[in-house]
CSV table of C-alpha atoms in Angstrom, one decimal:
chain,number,residue,atom,x,y,z
A,1,MET,CA,57.2,9.2,-6.3
A,2,ARG,CA,54.2,11.3,-6.5
A,3,SER,CA,54.4,14.9,-7.7
A,4,ARG,CA,53.9,17.8,-5.3
A,5,THR,CA,50.4,18.5,-6.7
A,6,GLU,CA,49.3,14.9,-6.2
A,7,ARG,CA,50.5,14.8,-2.7
A,8,THR,CA,48.8,18.1,-2.0
A,9,VAL,CA,45.5,16.9,-3.4
A,10,LEU,CA,45.6,13.6,-1.5
A,11,THR,CA,46.5,15.4,1.7
A,12,ALA,CA,43.6,17.8,1.2
A,13,ILE,CA,41.2,14.9,0.6
A,14,ALA,CA,42.5,13.1,3.8
A,15,VAL,CA,42.1,16.3,5.8
A,16,VAL,CA,38.5,16.8,4.5
A,17,LEU,CA,37.6,13.2,5.4
A,18,VAL,CA,39.0,13.4,8.9
A,19,ALA,CA,37.2,16.8,9.4
A,20,ALA,CA,33.9,15.2,8.1
A,21,ALA,CA,34.3,12.2,10.4
A,22,ALA,CA,35.0,14.5,13.4
A,23,ALA,CA,32.0,16.7,12.6
A,24,ALA,CA,29.7,13.6,12.3
A,25,TRP,CA,30.9,12.2,15.6
A,26,TRP,CA,30.5,15.5,17.3
A,27,THR,CA,27.0,16.1,16.1
A,28,ALA,CA,25.8,12.5,16.2
A,29,ASP,CA,23.2,13.1,18.9
A,30,ARG,CA,21.4,15.5,16.5
A,31,TRP,CA,21.3,13.4,13.3
A,32,ARG,CA,21.3,9.8,14.6
A,33,PRO,CA,17.7,9.6,15.8
A,34,HIS,CA,16.6,10.6,12.2
A,35,ALA,CA,19.1,8.5,10.3
A,36,GLY,CA,18.9,5.4,12.5
A,37,PRO,CA,15.4,4.2,11.4
A,38,TRP,CA,16.1,5.1,7.8
A,39,ALA,CA,19.4,3.2,7.8
A,40,ALA,CA,17.7,0.1,9.4
A,41,GLN,CA,15.0,0.1,6.8
A,42,ALA,CA,17.5,0.5,4.0
A,43,TRP,CA,19.6,-2.3,5.4
A,44,LYS,CA,16.6,-4.7,5.6
A,45,LYS,CA,15.6,-3.8,2.0
A,46,ILE,CA,19.1,-4.5,0.8
A,47,THR,CA,19.7,-7.8,2.7
A,48,ARG,CA,16.2,-9.3,2.5
A,49,PRO,CA,15.8,-11.9,-0.3
A,50,GLY,CA,13.1,-11.5,-2.9
A,51,PRO,CA,10.0,-13.6,-2.9
A,52,ASP,CA,11.3,-15.6,-5.9
A,53,THR,CA,14.1,-17.1,-3.7
A,54,LEU,CA,11.6,-18.6,-1.2
A,55,PRO,CA,10.4,-22.2,-1.5
A,56,PRO,CA,6.8,-22.5,-3.0
A,57,GLU,CA,5.1,-23.3,0.3
A,58,LYS,CA,6.6,-20.2,2.0
A,59,ARG,CA,5.6,-17.7,-0.7
A,60,SER,CA,2.7,-15.4,0.0
A,61,ALA,CA,-0.4,-15.2,-2.1
A,62,GLN,CA,0.8,-12.0,-3.8
A,63,ALA,CA,4.1,-13.6,-4.9
A,64,ARG,CA,2.4,-16.6,-6.5
A,65,PRO,CA,1.4,-16.4,-10.1
A,66,ALA,CA,-2.3,-15.9,-10.7
A,67,ARG,CA,-4.3,-19.0,-11.7
A,68,SER,CA,-6.3,-18.5,-14.9
A,69,GLY,CA,-10.0,-18.5,-14.4
A,70,ALA,CA,-9.9,-18.9,-10.6
A,71,SER,CA,-10.3,-16.0,-8.3
A,72,GLU,CA,-11.0,-15.7,-4.6
A,73,PRO,CA,-14.2,-13.8,-3.6
A,74,ILE,CA,-13.6,-10.2,-2.6
A,75,ALA,CA,-14.4,-9.4,1.0
A,76,PRO,CA,-17.2,-6.8,1.3
A,77,PRO,CA,-16.0,-3.4,2.5
A,78,PRO,CA,-16.5,-2.7,6.3
A,79,ARG,CA,-19.4,-0.4,7.3
A,80,LYS,CA,-19.6,1.9,10.3
A,81,CYS,CA,-23.0,2.0,11.9
A,82,LEU,CA,-23.9,4.7,14.4
A,83,LYS,CA,-26.7,4.3,16.9
A,84,ASP,CA,-27.2,6.1,20.2
A,85,GLY,CA,-23.6,7.5,20.0
A,86,ARG,CA,-22.1,4.0,19.7
A,87,ALA,CA,-20.2,2.8,16.6
A,88,THR,CA,-20.4,-0.7,15.3
A,89,TYR,CA,-18.3,-2.0,12.5
A,90,THR,CA,-19.6,-4.8,10.3
A,91,ASP,CA,-19.5,-6.2,6.8
A,92,GLN,CA,-23.3,-6.6,6.7
A,93,PRO,CA,-25.9,-3.9,6.1
A,94,CYS,CA,-26.4,-1.6,9.1
A,95,PRO,CA,-29.3,-2.6,11.4
A,96,PRO,CA,-32.5,-0.6,11.3
A,97,GLY,CA,-32.4,2.7,13.2
A,98,SER,CA,-28.7,3.2,12.8
A,99,GLN,CA,-26.9,5.6,10.5
A,100,GLU,CA,-24.2,4.3,8.1
A,101,GLN,CA,-21.0,6.3,7.7
A,102,LEU,CA,-17.8,5.9,5.7
A,103,VAL,CA,-15.0,4.0,7.4
A,104,ASP,CA,-12.1,6.4,8.0
A,105,GLY,CA,-8.9,4.4,8.0
A,106,ALA,CA,-8.5,0.7,8.7
A,107,VAL,CA,-10.6,-1.6,10.9
A,108,THR,CA,-8.8,-4.3,13.0
A,109,SER,CA,-10.8,-7.1,14.5
A,110,LEU,CA,-9.9,-8.8,17.7
A,111,PRO,CA,-11.2,-12.2,18.9
A,112,ARG,CA,-13.4,-12.1,21.9
């Protein structure tokens, strides 16, 4: 048998847990939109295997160990060229008569 103090403490813990569950259920429409994406991201991070568990042909370039003495050429930074109110993005020098500006953010190229 448990003592009176132990029963009181366990009963208080059970009451607090039931009250917390009821409060969470009652206010779920307020906190679920904020907690849902966070919980999904945390679940993916926990359950996704690391790159060292993948077979060698499936590993990305970042996960592979670097080869000594060999490196891939670095792509030139994109350039934003303004001419007559139109912006053109290129990795080459801007054409004559256009003004070069810093690229703000990322540039995505789409096939034509």
